[in-house]
XYZ file of C-alpha atoms in Angstrom:
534
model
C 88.058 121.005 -7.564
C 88.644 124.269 -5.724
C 91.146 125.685 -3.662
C 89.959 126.863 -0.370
C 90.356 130.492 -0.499
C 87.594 130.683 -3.780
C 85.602 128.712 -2.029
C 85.467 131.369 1.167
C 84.821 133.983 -1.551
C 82.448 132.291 -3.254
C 80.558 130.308 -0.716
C 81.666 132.729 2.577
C 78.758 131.381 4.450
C 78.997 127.745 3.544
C 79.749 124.986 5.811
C 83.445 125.142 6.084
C 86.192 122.375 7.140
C 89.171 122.967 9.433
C 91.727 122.399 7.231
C 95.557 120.945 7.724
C 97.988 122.411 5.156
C 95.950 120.874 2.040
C 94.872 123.250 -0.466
C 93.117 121.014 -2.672
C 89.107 119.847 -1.595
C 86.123 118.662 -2.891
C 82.887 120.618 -2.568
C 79.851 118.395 -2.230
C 76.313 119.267 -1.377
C 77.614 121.631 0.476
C 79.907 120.110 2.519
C 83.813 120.727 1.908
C 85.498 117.213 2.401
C 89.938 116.631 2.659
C 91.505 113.702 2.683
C 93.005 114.295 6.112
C 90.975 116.624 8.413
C 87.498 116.266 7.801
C 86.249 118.453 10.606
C 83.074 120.257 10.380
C 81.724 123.484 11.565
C 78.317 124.538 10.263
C 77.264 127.714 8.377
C 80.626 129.396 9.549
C 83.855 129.571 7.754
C 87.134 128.964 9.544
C 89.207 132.504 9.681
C 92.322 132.348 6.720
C 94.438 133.070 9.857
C 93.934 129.645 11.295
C 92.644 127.708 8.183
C 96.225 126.304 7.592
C 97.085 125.542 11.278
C 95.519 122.107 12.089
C 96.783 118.917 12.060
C 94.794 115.546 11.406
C 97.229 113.057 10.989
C 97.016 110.005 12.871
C 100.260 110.229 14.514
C 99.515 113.785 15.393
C 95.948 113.431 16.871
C 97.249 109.682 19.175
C 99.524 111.726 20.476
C 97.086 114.570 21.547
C 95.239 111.588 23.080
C 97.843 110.606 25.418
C 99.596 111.767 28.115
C 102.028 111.307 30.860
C 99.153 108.791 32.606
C 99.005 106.341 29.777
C 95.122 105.659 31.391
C 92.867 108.165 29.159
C 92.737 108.350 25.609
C 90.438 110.455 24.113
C 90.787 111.325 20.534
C 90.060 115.075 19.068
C 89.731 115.828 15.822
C 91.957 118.104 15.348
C 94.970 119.386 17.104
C 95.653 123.675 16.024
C 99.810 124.443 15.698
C 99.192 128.227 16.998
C 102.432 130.760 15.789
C 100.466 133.485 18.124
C 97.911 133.954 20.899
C 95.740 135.215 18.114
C 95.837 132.037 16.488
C 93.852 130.725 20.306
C 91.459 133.395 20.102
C 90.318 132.942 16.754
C 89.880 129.177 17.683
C 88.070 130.254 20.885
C 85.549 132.429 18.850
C 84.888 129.866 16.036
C 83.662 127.611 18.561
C 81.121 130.261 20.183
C 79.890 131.338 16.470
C 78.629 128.003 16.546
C 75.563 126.094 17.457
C 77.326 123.531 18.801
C 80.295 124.434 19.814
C 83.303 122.204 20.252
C 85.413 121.275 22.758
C 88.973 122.812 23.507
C 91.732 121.796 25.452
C 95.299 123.438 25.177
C 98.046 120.956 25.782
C 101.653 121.883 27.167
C 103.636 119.521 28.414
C 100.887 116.834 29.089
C 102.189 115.854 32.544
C 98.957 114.978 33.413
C 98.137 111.443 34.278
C 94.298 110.977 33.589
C 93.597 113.287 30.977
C 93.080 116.473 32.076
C 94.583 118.158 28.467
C 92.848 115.832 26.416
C 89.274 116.940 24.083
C 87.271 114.322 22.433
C 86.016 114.641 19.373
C 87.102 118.691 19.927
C 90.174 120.405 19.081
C 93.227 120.214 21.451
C 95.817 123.591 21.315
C 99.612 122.431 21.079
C 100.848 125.121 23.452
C 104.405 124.319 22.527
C 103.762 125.281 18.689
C 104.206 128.777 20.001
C 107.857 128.206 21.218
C 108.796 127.133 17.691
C 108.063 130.409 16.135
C 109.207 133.242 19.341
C 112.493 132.940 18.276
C 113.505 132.519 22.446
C 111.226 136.165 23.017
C 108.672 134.262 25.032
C 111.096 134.389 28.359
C 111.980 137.927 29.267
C 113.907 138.840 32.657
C 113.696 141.848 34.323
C 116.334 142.417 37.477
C 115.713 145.070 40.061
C 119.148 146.030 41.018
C 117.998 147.714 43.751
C 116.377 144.814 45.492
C 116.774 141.486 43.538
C 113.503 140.339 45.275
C 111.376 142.674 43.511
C 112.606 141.377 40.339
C 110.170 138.901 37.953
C 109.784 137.460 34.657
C 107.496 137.400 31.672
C 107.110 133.841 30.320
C 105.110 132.407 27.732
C 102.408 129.723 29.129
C 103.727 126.851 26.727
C 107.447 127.813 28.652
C 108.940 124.782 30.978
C 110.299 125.761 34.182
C 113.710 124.408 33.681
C 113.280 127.100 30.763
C 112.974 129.633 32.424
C 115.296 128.690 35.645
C 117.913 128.996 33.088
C 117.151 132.141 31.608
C 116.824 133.568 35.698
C 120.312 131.972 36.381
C 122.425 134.153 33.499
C 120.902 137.559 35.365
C 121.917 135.745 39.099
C 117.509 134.957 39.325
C 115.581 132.179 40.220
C 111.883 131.501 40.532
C 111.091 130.752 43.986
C 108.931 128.086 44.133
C 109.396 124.977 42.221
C 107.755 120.793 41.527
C 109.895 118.348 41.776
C 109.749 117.568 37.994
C 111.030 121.058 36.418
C 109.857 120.032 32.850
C 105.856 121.416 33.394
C 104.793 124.101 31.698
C 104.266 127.472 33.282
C 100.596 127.426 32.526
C 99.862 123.441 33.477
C 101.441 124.415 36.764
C 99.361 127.421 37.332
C 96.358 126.066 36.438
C 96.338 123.336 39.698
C 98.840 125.055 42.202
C 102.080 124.126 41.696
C 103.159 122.344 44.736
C 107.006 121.332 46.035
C 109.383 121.529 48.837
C 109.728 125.265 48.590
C 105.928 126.312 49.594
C 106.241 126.418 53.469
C 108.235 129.861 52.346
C 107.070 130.883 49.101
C 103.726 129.322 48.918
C 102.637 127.347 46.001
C 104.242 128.229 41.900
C 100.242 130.047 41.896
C 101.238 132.351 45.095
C 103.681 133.517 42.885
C 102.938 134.848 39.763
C 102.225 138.186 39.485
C 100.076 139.060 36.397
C 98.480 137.264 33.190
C 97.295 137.332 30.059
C 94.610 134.646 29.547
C 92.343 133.917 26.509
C 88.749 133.272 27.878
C 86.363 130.943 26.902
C 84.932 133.574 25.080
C 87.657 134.755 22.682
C 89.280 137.638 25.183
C 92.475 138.447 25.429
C 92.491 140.042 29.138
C 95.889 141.099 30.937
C 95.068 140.170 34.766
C 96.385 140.720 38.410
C 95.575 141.161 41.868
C 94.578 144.846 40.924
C 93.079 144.634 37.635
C 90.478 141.899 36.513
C 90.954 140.286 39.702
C 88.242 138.126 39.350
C 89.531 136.257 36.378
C 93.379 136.418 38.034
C 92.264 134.711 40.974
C 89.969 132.535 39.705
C 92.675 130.936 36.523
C 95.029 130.345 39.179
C 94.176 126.945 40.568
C 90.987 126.923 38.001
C 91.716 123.788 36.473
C 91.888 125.453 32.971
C 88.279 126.269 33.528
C 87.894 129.625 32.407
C 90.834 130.726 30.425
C 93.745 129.817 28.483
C 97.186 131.150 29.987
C 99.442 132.599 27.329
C 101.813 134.553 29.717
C 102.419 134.726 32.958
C 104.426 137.152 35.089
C 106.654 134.967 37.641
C 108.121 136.473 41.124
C 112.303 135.935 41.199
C 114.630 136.590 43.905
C 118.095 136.020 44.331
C 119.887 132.718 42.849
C 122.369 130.426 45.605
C 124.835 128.526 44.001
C 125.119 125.839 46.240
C 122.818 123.827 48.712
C 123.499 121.965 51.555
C 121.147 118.758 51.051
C 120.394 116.439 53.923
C 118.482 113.630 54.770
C 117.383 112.311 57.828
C 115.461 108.845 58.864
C 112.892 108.297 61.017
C 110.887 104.939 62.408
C 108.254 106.939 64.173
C 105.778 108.616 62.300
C 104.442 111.042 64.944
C 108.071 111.698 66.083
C 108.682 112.488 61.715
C 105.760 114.771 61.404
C 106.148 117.198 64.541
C 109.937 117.944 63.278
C 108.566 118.196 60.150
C 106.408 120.915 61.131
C 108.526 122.514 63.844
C 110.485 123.186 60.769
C 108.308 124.888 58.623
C 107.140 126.910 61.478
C 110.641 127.958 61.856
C 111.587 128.527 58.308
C 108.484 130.249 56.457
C 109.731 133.457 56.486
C 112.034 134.493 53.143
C 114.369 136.388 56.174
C 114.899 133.540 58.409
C 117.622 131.518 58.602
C 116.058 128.312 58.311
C 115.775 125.565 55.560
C 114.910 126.898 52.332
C 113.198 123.241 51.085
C 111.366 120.985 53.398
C 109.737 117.647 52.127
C 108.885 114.329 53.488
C 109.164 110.672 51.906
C 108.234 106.777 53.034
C 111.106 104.376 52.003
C 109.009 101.089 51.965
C 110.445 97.622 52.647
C 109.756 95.891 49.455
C 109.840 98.858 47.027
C 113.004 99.195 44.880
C 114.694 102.653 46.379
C 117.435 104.526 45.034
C 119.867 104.864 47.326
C 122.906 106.960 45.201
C 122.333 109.444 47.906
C 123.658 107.582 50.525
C 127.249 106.422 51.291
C 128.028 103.362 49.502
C 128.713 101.709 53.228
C 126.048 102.970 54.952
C 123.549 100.956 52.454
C 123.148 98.026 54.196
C 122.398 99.212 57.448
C 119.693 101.361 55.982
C 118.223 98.213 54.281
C 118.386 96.909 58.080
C 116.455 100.148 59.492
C 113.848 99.378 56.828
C 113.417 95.584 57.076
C 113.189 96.250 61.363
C 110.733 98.586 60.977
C 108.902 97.760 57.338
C 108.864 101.843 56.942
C 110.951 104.211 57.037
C 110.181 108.258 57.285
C 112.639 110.130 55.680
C 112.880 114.167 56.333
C 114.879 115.757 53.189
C 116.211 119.456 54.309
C 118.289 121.617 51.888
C 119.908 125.180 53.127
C 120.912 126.906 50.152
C 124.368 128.815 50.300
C 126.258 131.242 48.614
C 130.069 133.174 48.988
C 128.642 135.474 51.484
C 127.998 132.622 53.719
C 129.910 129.943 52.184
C 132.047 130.343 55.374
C 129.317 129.571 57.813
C 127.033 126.814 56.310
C 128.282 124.092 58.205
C 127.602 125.698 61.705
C 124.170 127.104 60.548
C 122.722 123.902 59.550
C 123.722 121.703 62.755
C 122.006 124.752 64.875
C 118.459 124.417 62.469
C 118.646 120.510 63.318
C 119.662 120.585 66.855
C 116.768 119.059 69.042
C 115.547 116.930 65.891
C 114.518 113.457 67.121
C 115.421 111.496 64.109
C 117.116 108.096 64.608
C 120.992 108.599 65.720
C 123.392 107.887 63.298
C 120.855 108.539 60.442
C 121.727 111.599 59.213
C 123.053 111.861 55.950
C 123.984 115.057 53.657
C 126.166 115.967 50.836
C 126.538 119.242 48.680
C 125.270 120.101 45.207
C 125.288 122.776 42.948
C 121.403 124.833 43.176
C 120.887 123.406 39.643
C 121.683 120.106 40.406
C 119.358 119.783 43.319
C 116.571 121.126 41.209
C 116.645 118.218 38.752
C 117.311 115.758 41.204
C 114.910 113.591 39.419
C 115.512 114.141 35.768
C 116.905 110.844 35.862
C 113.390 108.996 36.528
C 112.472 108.808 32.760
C 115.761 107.300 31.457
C 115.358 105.117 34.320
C 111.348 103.789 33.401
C 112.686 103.897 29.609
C 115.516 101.240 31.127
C 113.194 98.973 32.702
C 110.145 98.962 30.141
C 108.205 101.435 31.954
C 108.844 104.745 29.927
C 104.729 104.643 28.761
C 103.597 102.805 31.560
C 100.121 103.648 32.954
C 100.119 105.220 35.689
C 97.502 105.287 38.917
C 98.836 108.499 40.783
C 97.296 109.909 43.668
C 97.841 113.579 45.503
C 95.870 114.474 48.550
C 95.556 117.236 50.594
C 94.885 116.100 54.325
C 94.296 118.197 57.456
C 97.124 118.174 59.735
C 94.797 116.612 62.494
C 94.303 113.461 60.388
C 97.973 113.035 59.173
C 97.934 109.964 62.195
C 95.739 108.548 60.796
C 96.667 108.370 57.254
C 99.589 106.404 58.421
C 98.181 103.887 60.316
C 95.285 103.040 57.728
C 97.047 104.050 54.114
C 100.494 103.818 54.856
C 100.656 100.486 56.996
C 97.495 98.701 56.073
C 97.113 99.874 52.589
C 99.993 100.440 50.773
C 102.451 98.135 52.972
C 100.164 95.147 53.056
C 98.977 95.218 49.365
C 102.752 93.964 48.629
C 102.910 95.615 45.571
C 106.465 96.181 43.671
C 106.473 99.663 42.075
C 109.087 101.946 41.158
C 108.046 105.487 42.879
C 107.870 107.740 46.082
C 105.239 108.254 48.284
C 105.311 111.817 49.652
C 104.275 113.433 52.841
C 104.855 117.175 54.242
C 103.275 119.505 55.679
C 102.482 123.073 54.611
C 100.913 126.199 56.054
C 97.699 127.746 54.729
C 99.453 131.185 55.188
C 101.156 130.735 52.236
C 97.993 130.207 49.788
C 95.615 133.155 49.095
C 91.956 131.628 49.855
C 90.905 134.085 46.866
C 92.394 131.536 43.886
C 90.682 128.940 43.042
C 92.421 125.564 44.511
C 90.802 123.699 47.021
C 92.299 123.152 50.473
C 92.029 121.882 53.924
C 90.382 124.722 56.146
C 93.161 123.625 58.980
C 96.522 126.098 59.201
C 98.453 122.753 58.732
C 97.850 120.601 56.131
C 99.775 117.903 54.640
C 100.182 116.781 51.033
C 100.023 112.879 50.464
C 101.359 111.649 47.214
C 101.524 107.985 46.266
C 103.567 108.131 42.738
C 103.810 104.256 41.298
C 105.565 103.413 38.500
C 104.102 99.560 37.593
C 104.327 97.560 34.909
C 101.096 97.374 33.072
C 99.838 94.015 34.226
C 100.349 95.239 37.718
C 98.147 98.645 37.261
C 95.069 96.998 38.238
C 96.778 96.378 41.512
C 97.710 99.736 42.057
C 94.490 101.151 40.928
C 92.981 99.544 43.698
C 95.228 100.976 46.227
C 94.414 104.401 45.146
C 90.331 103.085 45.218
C 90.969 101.931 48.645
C 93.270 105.366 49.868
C 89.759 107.173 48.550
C 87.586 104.921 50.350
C 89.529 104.946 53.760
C 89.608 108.319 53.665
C 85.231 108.738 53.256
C 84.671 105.727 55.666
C 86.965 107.809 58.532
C 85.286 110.851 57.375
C 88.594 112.432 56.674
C 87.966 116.359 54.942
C 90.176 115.282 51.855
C 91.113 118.189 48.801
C 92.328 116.191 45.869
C 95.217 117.668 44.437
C 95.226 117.741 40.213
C 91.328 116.174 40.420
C 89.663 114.899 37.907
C 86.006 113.856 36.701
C 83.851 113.719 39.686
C 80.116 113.602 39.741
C 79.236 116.948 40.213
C 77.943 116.650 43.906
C 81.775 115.588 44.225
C 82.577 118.386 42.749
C 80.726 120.857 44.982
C 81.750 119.167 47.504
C 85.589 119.472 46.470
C 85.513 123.078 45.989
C 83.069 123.410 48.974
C 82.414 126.817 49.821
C 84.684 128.109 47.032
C 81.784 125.996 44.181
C 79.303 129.082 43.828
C 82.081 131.448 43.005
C 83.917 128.507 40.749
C 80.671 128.114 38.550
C 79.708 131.890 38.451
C 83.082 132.555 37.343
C 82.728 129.829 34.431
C 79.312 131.522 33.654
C 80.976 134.781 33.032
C 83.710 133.876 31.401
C 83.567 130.372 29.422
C 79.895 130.294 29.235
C 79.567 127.521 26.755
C 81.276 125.072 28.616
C 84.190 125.105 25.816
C 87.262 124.940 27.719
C 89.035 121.933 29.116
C 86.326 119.057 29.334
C 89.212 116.514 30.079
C 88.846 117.804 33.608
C 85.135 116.595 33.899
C 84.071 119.664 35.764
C 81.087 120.717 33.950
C 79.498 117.835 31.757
């Protein structure tokens, strides 16, 4: 029996386990064996740094094999509890010291739904291991008093939004662009685009962050922007985790409201919906108009459960009427944030930015919330799946980018003959709104629509698992609608194409996409649960 540091003085060059916090193993024809973690790299020995910062337990390593999805499972073999970035790099290097070197994925807050974090038989990072041990240094705020908007802060990767909204809030900050689930990580975010009701103004969570450090496939630790390493800036943001792993990010802030005016208005024509919709945005993009400050879209569905705590108590049943006459409903959500300084004047400013809107009379409903509030609108969802049975549920999501031209015709063949006629119960939203390509810098990454409007489609279903097959196939038929009417689709948050799909995805963007993987994760390490380079 030997304890593992003799055995790296002894044997430096032997072949060497990853090792979970067990000091004692057995050396046998040269081949170190635990009881927990038997992971082997050859002819190189794992650095002391790291040695004692892997997990194998089964509990540990299932839950590195699941995410938000519930669909993919696939098992590493280890999962690494970093207390540093260090801790990544050292990982990163191990693997390209070997032969063959193994996968790695890092993991935040797994909101994925079809593994996209996940590393088979390879190690998986636990991003959130590094909160544990910064002691709360890992969100730092920094407040121009001179002009709020050029203030920002520096947040740690493994950091959830909500996290850092709160740390903004105490110096009067807030990030500007937002999801609608605030409990992402800064880095999972980053890493597809980071899309919400906020980007017709601010663009996507990618268009603003400022500067990064990122850990490359190869082991470096390189602090990138817009003027320095550019080509590793632009290319992490929207990369699919492709090329580097994002340990901090430097996020654009501006000045907090502390109130929002939140409305909601119904529609039962689609083409009537979409032009306010964009009228809207065209209106409002600029940070120094008056307009709305969040624009988004929804379908209320006849036979999908709704929540309707939004609306008046008494005006329930004649929206259930709306719906049932008309099978869908559009709904246009609007929010005008507010503060003292115009606390006076919100009520006149937001009947002049919906004057001339064509939505059904009568159908307008709003109420008032605190800027928090409105943020977490939907923090209730989980309690609410954990309620009915449906807390680990698997899920068959589906986001879409679609060219503003085509949004017609997503409605008549997804939205009427798809979704409405498969009859399928599901807890969930379908989204649709429009954005402007003004707002996204064509040098990241992400894959969009070439058209100046385009319009995400979302179908979010929460089913109960002997129902998933069903709404697998509406996503499988959504896909297959979409190539039959030759509709120039960007999936939003893709995942594991063939790689002709894949070049055609990224289209003109691929060459630079798989040089930039060349030069900077060369051996194909980093994030394999996305399925872009098998």
């Amino acid at each position: 029996m030997a304890s593992f540091s003799s055995i790296l003085v002894k044997n430096p060059f032997s072949l060497v386990l990853l090792l979970c916090t067990i000091s004692i193993v057995v050396v046998t024809n040269a081949m170190i064996v635990t009881n927990t973690c038997p992971v082997l790299f050859d002819d190189v020995p794992t650095p002391l740094s790291i040695a004692n910062k892997f997990d194998c337990d089964n509990d540990t390593l299932a839950l590195a094999s699941t995410d938000y999805g519930f669909v993919i499972h696939e098992k590493p073999l280890a999962v690494l509890q970093p207390t540093s970035p260090n801790d990544i790099t050292e990982l990163i290097k191990l693997s390209n010291s070997l032969i063959n070197p193994f996968k790695i994925a890092a993991r935040g807050q797994a909101h994925s739904v079809y593994g996209q974090a996940q590393a088979r038989d390879g190690v998986v990072v636990n991003m959130t291991h590094l909160n544990v041990h910064s002691h709360g240094k890992r969100i730092v705020i920094y407040r121009d008093e001179n002009d709020p908007w050029k203030s920002y802060a520096d947040v740690g990767g493994e950091q959830v939004w909500n996290d850092l909204l709160q740390a903004a809030l105490e110096y009067g900050l807030t990030p500007l662009s937002f999801t609608d689930s605030l409990f992402t990580s800064v880095a999972g975010t980053l890493v597809n685009a980071g899309v919400g009701g906020q980007v017709f103004k601010y663009g996507p969570q990618i268009s603003t962050a400022i500067e990064l450090d990122v850990i490359t496939g190869k082991g470096d630790h390189v602090t990138c922007s817009a003027k320095k390493n550019s080509k590793l800036f632009y290319a992490v943001l929207g990369g699919l985790g492709q090329f580097g792993i994002i340990t901090r990010a430097r996020i654009a802030l501006g000045p907090a409201p502390k109130r929002v005016r939140w409305l909601r208005l119904l529609y039962n024509d689609f083409s009537v919906f979409t032009k306010d919709e964009e009228k809207l945005i065209k209106f409002s993009e600029s940070k120094d108009s008056n307009g709305f400050d969040f624009i988004q879209g929804f379908l209320k569905i006849r036979q999908w459960p709704d929540d309707l705590s939004f609306y008046p108590m008494q005006d329930v049943p004649r929206i259930n009427s709306l719906t049932e006459e008309h099978k869908i409903i559009y709904i246009l959500e609007l929010v005008k944030y507010y503060d003292d300084s115009n606390e006076e004047s919100i009520d006149e400013d937001v009947e002049k930015l919906i004057k001339g809107l064509n939505h059904v009379p009568t159908f307008k409903f709003e109420k008032d919330v605190l800027y928090e509030s409105f943020l977490n609108r939907y923090v209730f969802v989980d309690a609410l799946l954990a309620a009915q049975g449906l807390a680990q549920a698997p899920k068959s999501w589906l986001d879409l980018f679609i060219p503003g031209s085509r949004i017609s015709d997503i409605n008549e063949g997804v939205f009427k003959e798809i979704v409405y006629k498969q009859n399928v119960t599901a807890i969930g939203i379908m989204l649709v709104f429009p954005m402007n390509r003004t707002k996204w810098n064509d040098k990241m990454s992400v894959a969009i629509p070439d058209e100046e409007i385009f319009y995400l489609v979302s179908l979010l279903h929460y089913v109960s698992p002997d129902k998933y097959e069903a709404s697998s196939s509406i996503k499988n038929q959504v896909l297959n609608f979409c190539k039959t009417s030759e509709i120039n689709i960007k999936a939003y948050l893709p995942r594991n194409k063939t790689q002709e799909e894949w070049v055609e995805h990224f289209g003109s963007k691929w060459q630079n996409f798989k040089d930039a993987k060349d030069e900077f994760d060369p051996k194909r390490i980093l994030a394999p649960g996305q399925g872009v380079f098998k």
